[in-house]
PDB file of C-alpha atoms in Angstrom:
ATOM      1  CA  MET A 159      35.730 -50.814 152.453  1.00  0.00           C
ATOM      2  CA  VAL A 160      34.685 -47.822 154.545  1.00  0.00           C
ATOM      3  CA  ARG A 161      30.933 -47.248 154.756  1.00  0.00           C
ATOM      4  CA  ALA A 162      30.781 -44.676 157.574  1.00  0.00           C
ATOM      5  CA  VAL A 163      32.981 -41.752 158.587  1.00  0.00           C
ATOM      6  CA  VAL A 164      32.805 -40.501 162.174  1.00  0.00           C
ATOM      7  CA  PHE A 165      34.268 -37.179 163.271  1.00  0.00           C
ATOM      8  CA  ASP A 166      35.586 -35.834 166.538  1.00  0.00           C
ATOM      9  CA  VAL A 167      34.509 -32.242 167.276  1.00  0.00           C
ATOM     10  CA  GLY A 168      37.129 -29.967 168.870  1.00  0.00           C
ATOM     11  CA  GLU A 169      40.023 -29.119 166.514  1.00  0.00           C
ATOM     12  CA  THR A 170      38.606 -31.560 163.970  1.00  0.00           C
ATOM     13  CA  LEU A 171      35.444 -29.734 162.958  1.00  0.00           C
ATOM     14  CA  ILE A 172      35.618 -26.787 165.358  1.00  0.00           C
ATOM     15  CA  ASP A 173      38.463 -24.279 165.540  1.00  0.00           C
ATOM     16  CA  GLU A 174      38.702 -23.640 169.285  1.00  0.00           C
ATOM     17  CA  THR A 175      40.766 -20.442 169.034  1.00  0.00           C
ATOM     18  CA  ARG A 176      37.880 -18.161 169.996  1.00  0.00           C
ATOM     19  CA  ILE A 177      36.858 -20.410 172.890  1.00  0.00           C
ATOM     20  CA  TRP A 178      40.321 -20.433 174.467  1.00  0.00           C
ATOM     21  CA  THR A 179      40.812 -16.714 173.810  1.00  0.00           C
ATOM     22  CA  ARG A 180      37.571 -15.956 175.638  1.00  0.00           C
ATOM     23  CA  TRP A 181      38.778 -18.133 178.516  1.00  0.00           C
ATOM     24  CA  ALA A 182      42.056 -16.211 178.635  1.00  0.00           C
ATOM     25  CA  ASP A 183      40.127 -12.943 178.861  1.00  0.00           C
ATOM     26  CA  ARG A 184      37.901 -14.382 181.561  1.00  0.00           C
ATOM     27  CA  LEU A 185      40.886 -15.521 183.603  1.00  0.00           C
ATOM     28  CA  GLY A 186      42.790 -12.271 183.126  1.00  0.00           C
ATOM     29  CA  VAL A 187      45.662 -13.970 181.295  1.00  0.00           C
ATOM     30  CA  PRO A 188      47.182 -12.760 177.987  1.00  0.00           C
ATOM     31  CA  ALA A 189      45.829 -14.887 175.155  1.00  0.00           C
ATOM     32  CA  LEU A 190      49.301 -15.852 173.924  1.00  0.00           C
ATOM     33  CA  THR A 191      50.234 -17.043 177.422  1.00  0.00           C
ATOM     34  CA  PHE A 192      47.155 -19.207 177.836  1.00  0.00           C
ATOM     35  CA  LEU A 193      47.353 -20.652 174.324  1.00  0.00           C
ATOM     36  CA  GLY A 194      51.055 -21.350 174.864  1.00  0.00           C
ATOM     37  CA  ILE A 195      50.315 -23.213 178.075  1.00  0.00           C
ATOM     38  CA  LEU A 196      47.697 -25.281 176.249  1.00  0.00           C
ATOM     39  CA  GLY A 197      50.333 -26.140 173.654  1.00  0.00           C
ATOM     40  CA  GLY A 198      52.650 -27.197 176.461  1.00  0.00           C
ATOM     41  CA  CYS A 199      49.935 -29.448 177.854  1.00  0.00           C
ATOM     42  CA  ALA A 200      49.594 -31.051 174.438  1.00  0.00           C
ATOM     43  CA  ALA A 201      53.341 -31.603 174.193  1.00  0.00           C
ATOM     44  CA  LEU A 202      53.561 -33.094 177.693  1.00  0.00           C
ATOM     45  CA  ASP A 203      50.443 -35.284 177.411  1.00  0.00           C
ATOM     46  CA  LEU A 204      48.667 -33.298 180.099  1.00  0.00           C
ATOM     47  CA  SER A 205      44.940 -32.632 180.116  1.00  0.00           C
ATOM     48  CA  HIS A 206      43.837 -29.180 179.020  1.00  0.00           C
ATOM     49  CA  ARG A 207      42.481 -28.853 182.572  1.00  0.00           C
ATOM     50  CA  HIS A 208      46.088 -28.531 183.726  1.00  0.00           C
ATOM     51  CA  ALA A 209      46.249 -25.153 181.969  1.00  0.00           C
ATOM     52  CA  PHE A 210      43.590 -23.819 184.321  1.00  0.00           C
ATOM     53  CA  GLU A 211      45.457 -25.207 187.329  1.00  0.00           C
ATOM     54  CA  MET A 212      48.661 -23.487 186.234  1.00  0.00           C
ATOM     55  CA  VAL A 213      47.208 -20.004 185.781  1.00  0.00           C
ATOM     56  CA  ARG A 214      44.550 -20.156 188.529  1.00  0.00           C
ATOM     57  CA  PRO A 215      45.317 -22.966 191.015  1.00  0.00           C
ATOM     58  CA  ASP A 216      42.342 -21.986 193.177  1.00  0.00           C
ATOM     59  CA  LEU A 217      39.820 -21.963 190.320  1.00  0.00           C
ATOM     60  CA  ASP A 218      36.699 -24.136 190.471  1.00  0.00           C
ATOM     61  CA  VAL A 219      36.065 -24.433 186.721  1.00  0.00           C
ATOM     62  CA  PRO A 220      32.435 -25.696 186.858  1.00  0.00           C
ATOM     63  CA  ALA A 221      31.545 -22.927 189.326  1.00  0.00           C
ATOM     64  CA  GLU A 222      33.282 -20.375 187.105  1.00  0.00           C
ATOM     65  CA  ILE A 223      31.262 -21.571 184.110  1.00  0.00           C
ATOM     66  CA  GLU A 224      28.069 -21.059 186.108  1.00  0.00           C
ATOM     67  CA  ARG A 225      29.148 -17.551 187.129  1.00  0.00           C
ATOM     68  CA  TRP A 226      30.071 -16.773 183.542  1.00  0.00           C
ATOM     69  CA  ALA A 227      26.627 -17.858 182.349  1.00  0.00           C
ATOM     70  CA  THR A 228      25.042 -15.510 184.881  1.00  0.00           C
ATOM     71  CA  ASP A 229      27.318 -12.624 183.912  1.00  0.00           C
ATOM     72  CA  ASP A 230      26.824 -13.152 180.176  1.00  0.00           C
ATOM     73  CA  PRO A 231      23.614 -15.152 179.576  1.00  0.00           C
ATOM     74  CA  THR A 232      23.450 -14.453 175.831  1.00  0.00           C
ATOM     75  CA  GLY A 233      27.146 -14.900 174.967  1.00  0.00           C
ATOM     76  CA  LEU A 234      29.009 -17.950 173.702  1.00  0.00           C
ATOM     77  CA  ARG A 235      31.355 -18.132 176.706  1.00  0.00           C
ATOM     78  CA  GLU A 236      33.021 -21.599 176.572  1.00  0.00           C
ATOM     79  CA  ASN A 237      30.765 -22.745 173.727  1.00  0.00           C
ATOM     80  CA  PHE A 238      30.931 -22.521 169.934  1.00  0.00           C
ATOM     81  CA  ASP A 239      28.767 -21.744 166.916  1.00  0.00           C
ATOM     82  CA  ALA A 240      28.944 -21.983 163.119  1.00  0.00           C
ATOM     83  CA  ASP A 241      31.543 -19.207 162.935  1.00  0.00           C
ATOM     84  CA  ASP A 242      33.987 -21.596 164.613  1.00  0.00           C
ATOM     85  CA  LEU A 243      33.758 -24.285 161.932  1.00  0.00           C
ATOM     86  CA  TYR A 244      36.969 -24.934 160.025  1.00  0.00           C
ATOM     87  CA  PRO A 245      36.450 -23.749 156.417  1.00  0.00           C
ATOM     88  CA  ASP A 246      36.768 -27.221 154.871  1.00  0.00           C
ATOM     89  CA  VAL A 247      34.064 -28.854 157.019  1.00  0.00           C
ATOM     90  CA  ARG A 248      30.842 -28.365 155.076  1.00  0.00           C
ATOM     91  CA  GLU A 249      32.349 -29.165 151.689  1.00  0.00           C
ATOM     92  CA  ALA A 250      34.092 -32.299 152.969  1.00  0.00           C
ATOM     93  CA  LEU A 251      31.048 -33.657 154.803  1.00  0.00           C
ATOM     94  CA  ALA A 252      28.816 -33.020 151.797  1.00  0.00           C
ATOM     95  CA  ALA A 253      31.271 -34.758 149.456  1.00  0.00           C
ATOM     96  CA  LEU A 254      31.434 -37.819 151.717  1.00  0.00           C
ATOM     97  CA  ARG A 255      27.654 -38.092 151.811  1.00  0.00           C
ATOM     98  CA  ALA A 256      27.449 -37.599 148.055  1.00  0.00           C
ATOM     99  CA  ALA A 257      29.828 -40.537 147.710  1.00  0.00           C
ATOM    100  CA  GLY A 258      27.339 -42.707 149.596  1.00  0.00           C
ATOM    101  CA  LEU A 259      29.068 -42.793 152.965  1.00  0.00           C
ATOM    102  CA  ALA A 260      27.285 -42.326 156.276  1.00  0.00           C
ATOM    103  CA  VAL A 261      28.612 -39.256 158.104  1.00  0.00           C
ATOM    104  CA  VAL A 262      28.432 -39.018 161.885  1.00  0.00           C
ATOM    105  CA  VAL A 263      29.752 -36.618 164.523  1.00  0.00           C
ATOM    106  CA  ALA A 264      30.640 -38.135 167.904  1.00  0.00           C
ATOM    107  CA  GLY A 265      33.100 -36.659 170.375  1.00  0.00           C
ATOM    108  CA  ASN A 266      33.833 -35.812 173.992  1.00  0.00           C
ATOM    109  CA  GLN A 267      31.490 -32.874 174.459  1.00  0.00           C
ATOM    110  CA  PRO A 268      29.024 -31.475 177.014  1.00  0.00           C
ATOM    111  CA  PRO A 269      25.264 -31.717 176.393  1.00  0.00           C
ATOM    112  CA  GLN A 270      24.908 -28.266 174.804  1.00  0.00           C
ATOM    113  CA  ALA A 271      27.358 -29.178 172.043  1.00  0.00           C
ATOM    114  CA  ARG A 272      24.831 -31.369 170.253  1.00  0.00           C
ATOM    115  CA  ALA A 273      22.320 -28.518 170.027  1.00  0.00           C
ATOM    116  CA  ALA A 274      25.059 -26.167 168.822  1.00  0.00           C
ATOM    117  CA  LEU A 275      26.109 -28.598 166.095  1.00  0.00           C
ATOM    118  CA  GLU A 276      22.542 -29.353 165.043  1.00  0.00           C
ATOM    119  CA  ALA A 277      21.878 -25.617 164.676  1.00  0.00           C
ATOM    120  CA  MET A 278      24.611 -25.497 162.014  1.00  0.00           C
ATOM    121  CA  ASP A 279      22.570 -27.751 159.687  1.00  0.00           C
ATOM    122  CA  LEU A 280      25.611 -29.804 158.781  1.00  0.00           C
ATOM    123  CA  PRO A 281      25.283 -32.525 156.102  1.00  0.00           C
ATOM    124  CA  VAL A 282      25.512 -35.396 158.589  1.00  0.00           C
ATOM    125  CA  ASP A 283      23.383 -38.404 159.488  1.00  0.00           C
ATOM    126  CA  ALA A 284      23.728 -38.220 163.272  1.00  0.00           C
ATOM    127  CA  ILE A 285      25.322 -36.206 166.076  1.00  0.00           C
ATOM    128  CA  ARG A 286      26.088 -37.598 169.529  1.00  0.00           C
ATOM    129  CA  THR A 287      28.149 -36.510 172.531  1.00  0.00           C
ATOM    130  CA  SER A 288      29.973 -38.368 175.272  1.00  0.00           C
ATOM    131  CA  ASP A 289      27.693 -36.856 177.919  1.00  0.00           C
ATOM    132  CA  GLU A 290      24.674 -38.407 176.223  1.00  0.00           C
ATOM    133  CA  TRP A 291      26.297 -41.813 176.205  1.00  0.00           C
ATOM    134  CA  GLY A 292      27.777 -41.561 179.679  1.00  0.00           C
ATOM    135  CA  VAL A 293      31.178 -42.677 178.424  1.00  0.00           C
ATOM    136  CA  GLN A 294      34.151 -40.748 177.056  1.00  0.00           C
ATOM    137  CA  LYS A 295      37.002 -41.428 174.691  1.00  0.00           C
ATOM    138  CA  PRO A 296      39.383 -43.169 174.887  1.00  0.00           C
ATOM    139  CA  GLU A 297      37.230 -45.823 176.610  1.00  0.00           C
ATOM    140  CA  PRO A 298      36.469 -48.809 174.337  1.00  0.00           C
ATOM    141  CA  GLU A 299      32.790 -48.463 175.225  1.00  0.00           C
ATOM    142  CA  PHE A 300      32.700 -45.115 173.425  1.00  0.00           C
ATOM    143  CA  PHE A 301      33.818 -46.695 170.174  1.00  0.00           C
ATOM    144  CA  ALA A 302      31.367 -49.556 170.688  1.00  0.00           C
ATOM    145  CA  LYS A 303      28.652 -46.890 170.871  1.00  0.00           C
ATOM    146  CA  VAL A 304      29.981 -45.383 167.633  1.00  0.00           C
ATOM    147  CA  ALA A 305      29.712 -48.726 165.862  1.00  0.00           C
ATOM    148  CA  GLU A 306      26.217 -49.273 167.242  1.00  0.00           C
ATOM    149  CA  LEU A 307      25.124 -45.834 166.044  1.00  0.00           C
ATOM    150  CA  THR A 308      26.446 -46.275 162.508  1.00  0.00           C
ATOM    151  CA  GLY A 309      25.065 -49.794 162.210  1.00  0.00           C
ATOM    152  CA  VAL A 310      28.103 -51.101 160.357  1.00  0.00           C
ATOM    153  CA  PRO A 311      31.055 -53.229 161.538  1.00  0.00           C
ATOM    154  CA  ALA A 312      33.953 -51.379 163.157  1.00  0.00           C
ATOM    155  CA  THR A 313      36.239 -52.400 160.285  1.00  0.00           C
ATOM    156  CA  GLU A 314      34.035 -50.376 157.917  1.00  0.00           C
ATOM    157  CA  ILE A 315      34.163 -47.179 159.997  1.00  0.00           C
ATOM    158  CA  ALA A 316      36.772 -44.429 159.658  1.00  0.00           C
ATOM    159  CA  TYR A 317      37.249 -42.313 162.780  1.00  0.00           C
ATOM    160  CA  VAL A 318      38.730 -38.852 162.207  1.00  0.00           C
ATOM    161  CA  GLY A 319      40.296 -36.881 165.049  1.00  0.00           C
ATOM    162  CA  ASP A 320      43.141 -34.586 166.017  1.00  0.00           C
ATOM    163  CA  ARG A 321      44.637 -36.677 168.831  1.00  0.00           C
ATOM    164  CA  LEU A 322      46.449 -39.994 168.992  1.00  0.00           C
ATOM    165  CA  ASP A 323      45.548 -40.712 172.616  1.00  0.00           C
ATOM    166  CA  ASN A 324      41.833 -39.903 172.554  1.00  0.00           C
ATOM    167  CA  ASP A 325      40.917 -40.512 168.927  1.00  0.00           C
ATOM    168  CA  VAL A 326      43.229 -42.322 166.584  1.00  0.00           C
ATOM    169  CA  LEU A 327      44.834 -45.113 168.602  1.00  0.00           C
ATOM    170  CA  PRO A 328      41.660 -46.137 170.510  1.00  0.00           C
ATOM    171  CA  ALA A 329      39.772 -46.177 167.202  1.00  0.00           C
ATOM    172  CA  ALA A 330      42.465 -48.369 165.671  1.00  0.00           C
ATOM    173  CA  ASP A 331      42.322 -50.691 168.696  1.00  0.00           C
ATOM    174  CA  ALA A 332      38.564 -50.936 168.154  1.00  0.00           C
ATOM    175  CA  GLY A 333      39.178 -52.136 164.605  1.00  0.00           C
ATOM    176  CA  MET A 334      38.319 -48.869 162.883  1.00  0.00           C
ATOM    177  CA  VAL A 335      40.232 -47.025 160.182  1.00  0.00           C
ATOM    178  CA  PRO A 336      42.150 -44.279 162.067  1.00  0.00           C
ATOM    179  CA  ILE A 337      42.672 -40.869 160.489  1.00  0.00           C
ATOM    180  CA  LEU A 338      44.600 -38.068 162.177  1.00  0.00           C
ATOM    181  CA  VAL A 339      43.973 -34.511 161.003  1.00  0.00           C
ATOM    182  CA  ARG A 340      47.033 -32.333 161.444  1.00  0.00           C
ATOM    183  CA  ARG A 341      45.586 -29.201 163.004  1.00  0.00           C
ATOM    184  CA  GLY A 342      45.268 -27.706 166.444  1.00  0.00           C
ATOM    185  CA  PRO A 343      48.090 -28.074 168.988  1.00  0.00           C
ATOM    186  CA  TRP A 344      47.504 -31.782 169.581  1.00  0.00           C
ATOM    187  CA  GLY A 345      47.145 -32.542 165.875  1.00  0.00           C
ATOM    188  CA  PHE A 346      50.440 -30.995 164.828  1.00  0.00           C
ATOM    189  CA  LEU A 347      52.378 -32.437 167.753  1.00  0.00           C
ATOM    190  CA  HIS A 348      50.871 -35.922 167.537  1.00  0.00           C
ATOM    191  CA  ALA A 349      51.448 -36.160 163.790  1.00  0.00           C
ATOM    192  CA  GLU A 350      55.194 -36.087 164.532  1.00  0.00           C
ATOM    193  CA  ARG A 351      55.088 -39.041 166.903  1.00  0.00           C
ATOM    194  CA  PRO A 352      56.066 -42.559 165.811  1.00  0.00           C
ATOM    195  CA  GLU A 353      52.617 -43.869 166.780  1.00  0.00           C
ATOM    196  CA  ALA A 354      51.099 -41.739 164.023  1.00  0.00           C
ATOM    197  CA  ALA A 355      52.324 -44.409 161.621  1.00  0.00           C
ATOM    198  CA  ARG A 356      49.295 -46.465 162.697  1.00  0.00           C
ATOM    199  CA  ALA A 357      47.025 -43.852 161.120  1.00  0.00           C
ATOM    200  CA  THR A 358      46.570 -41.975 157.886  1.00  0.00           C
ATOM    201  CA  VAL A 359      47.546 -38.343 158.463  1.00  0.00           C
ATOM    202  CA  VAL A 360      45.734 -35.634 156.503  1.00  0.00           C
ATOM    203  CA  ASP A 361      46.101 -31.852 156.454  1.00  0.00           C
ATOM    204  CA  SER A 362      42.554 -31.138 155.334  1.00  0.00           C
ATOM    205  CA  LEU A 363      39.195 -32.879 155.564  1.00  0.00           C
ATOM    206  CA  LEU A 364      38.907 -32.303 151.822  1.00  0.00           C
ATOM    207  CA  GLU A 365      41.370 -35.156 151.366  1.00  0.00           C
ATOM    208  CA  LEU A 366      38.886 -37.642 152.816  1.00  0.00           C
ATOM    209  CA  PRO A 367      36.468 -38.189 149.903  1.00  0.00           C
ATOM    210  CA  ALA A 368      39.223 -39.323 147.548  1.00  0.00           C
ATOM    211  CA  LEU A 369      40.854 -41.312 150.337  1.00  0.00           C
ATOM    212  CA  LEU A 370      37.750 -43.152 151.505  1.00  0.00           C
ATOM    213  CA  ALA A 371      35.151 -43.147 148.765  1.00  0.00           C
ATOM    214  CA  GLY A 372      37.047 -45.659 146.656  1.00  0.00           C
TER     215      GLY A 372
END
């Protein structure tokens, strides 16, 4: 029986289209080109960082982020806000809580992501980021932290994410119930892989209450 549901952030709760489009503009690359390269990275199991290396091999990304913050101190830049939430998020999270399940957000994110998520007033019990914990998915220690945070055994936790490599398979290896949401470039591509058979694949977070609340 599942007692807690834990969510990844990017392309699970947050639609990253605006983020990557802003990056394309910043780098002087057509949006379709940059988004296509990101899709190629997903297909080839390359980090999204490889997209930056392809279009700007000389780019120091952390330094560019600092320059961007100076150029545009009030803008979103590489960050997100409530306008980037997928439309099913609030309703699904609220329904899970109404069913008596603990709802947690925990993903690979920089420190500012927690504040951004908390500002959305989502119906969740806790929000944590990898930077806070000092460990990132897919490391087993990350999922141990998830279990510690929820306070229930791993076998009673469902982890929901858009990637097999970072989310679903490591969660399954940790003993959790793995759920792959088919959206975003990684989500659609990974749902077609044989390894997806280890998980439950959903097309909307609104499927989760009926799937898990029983």
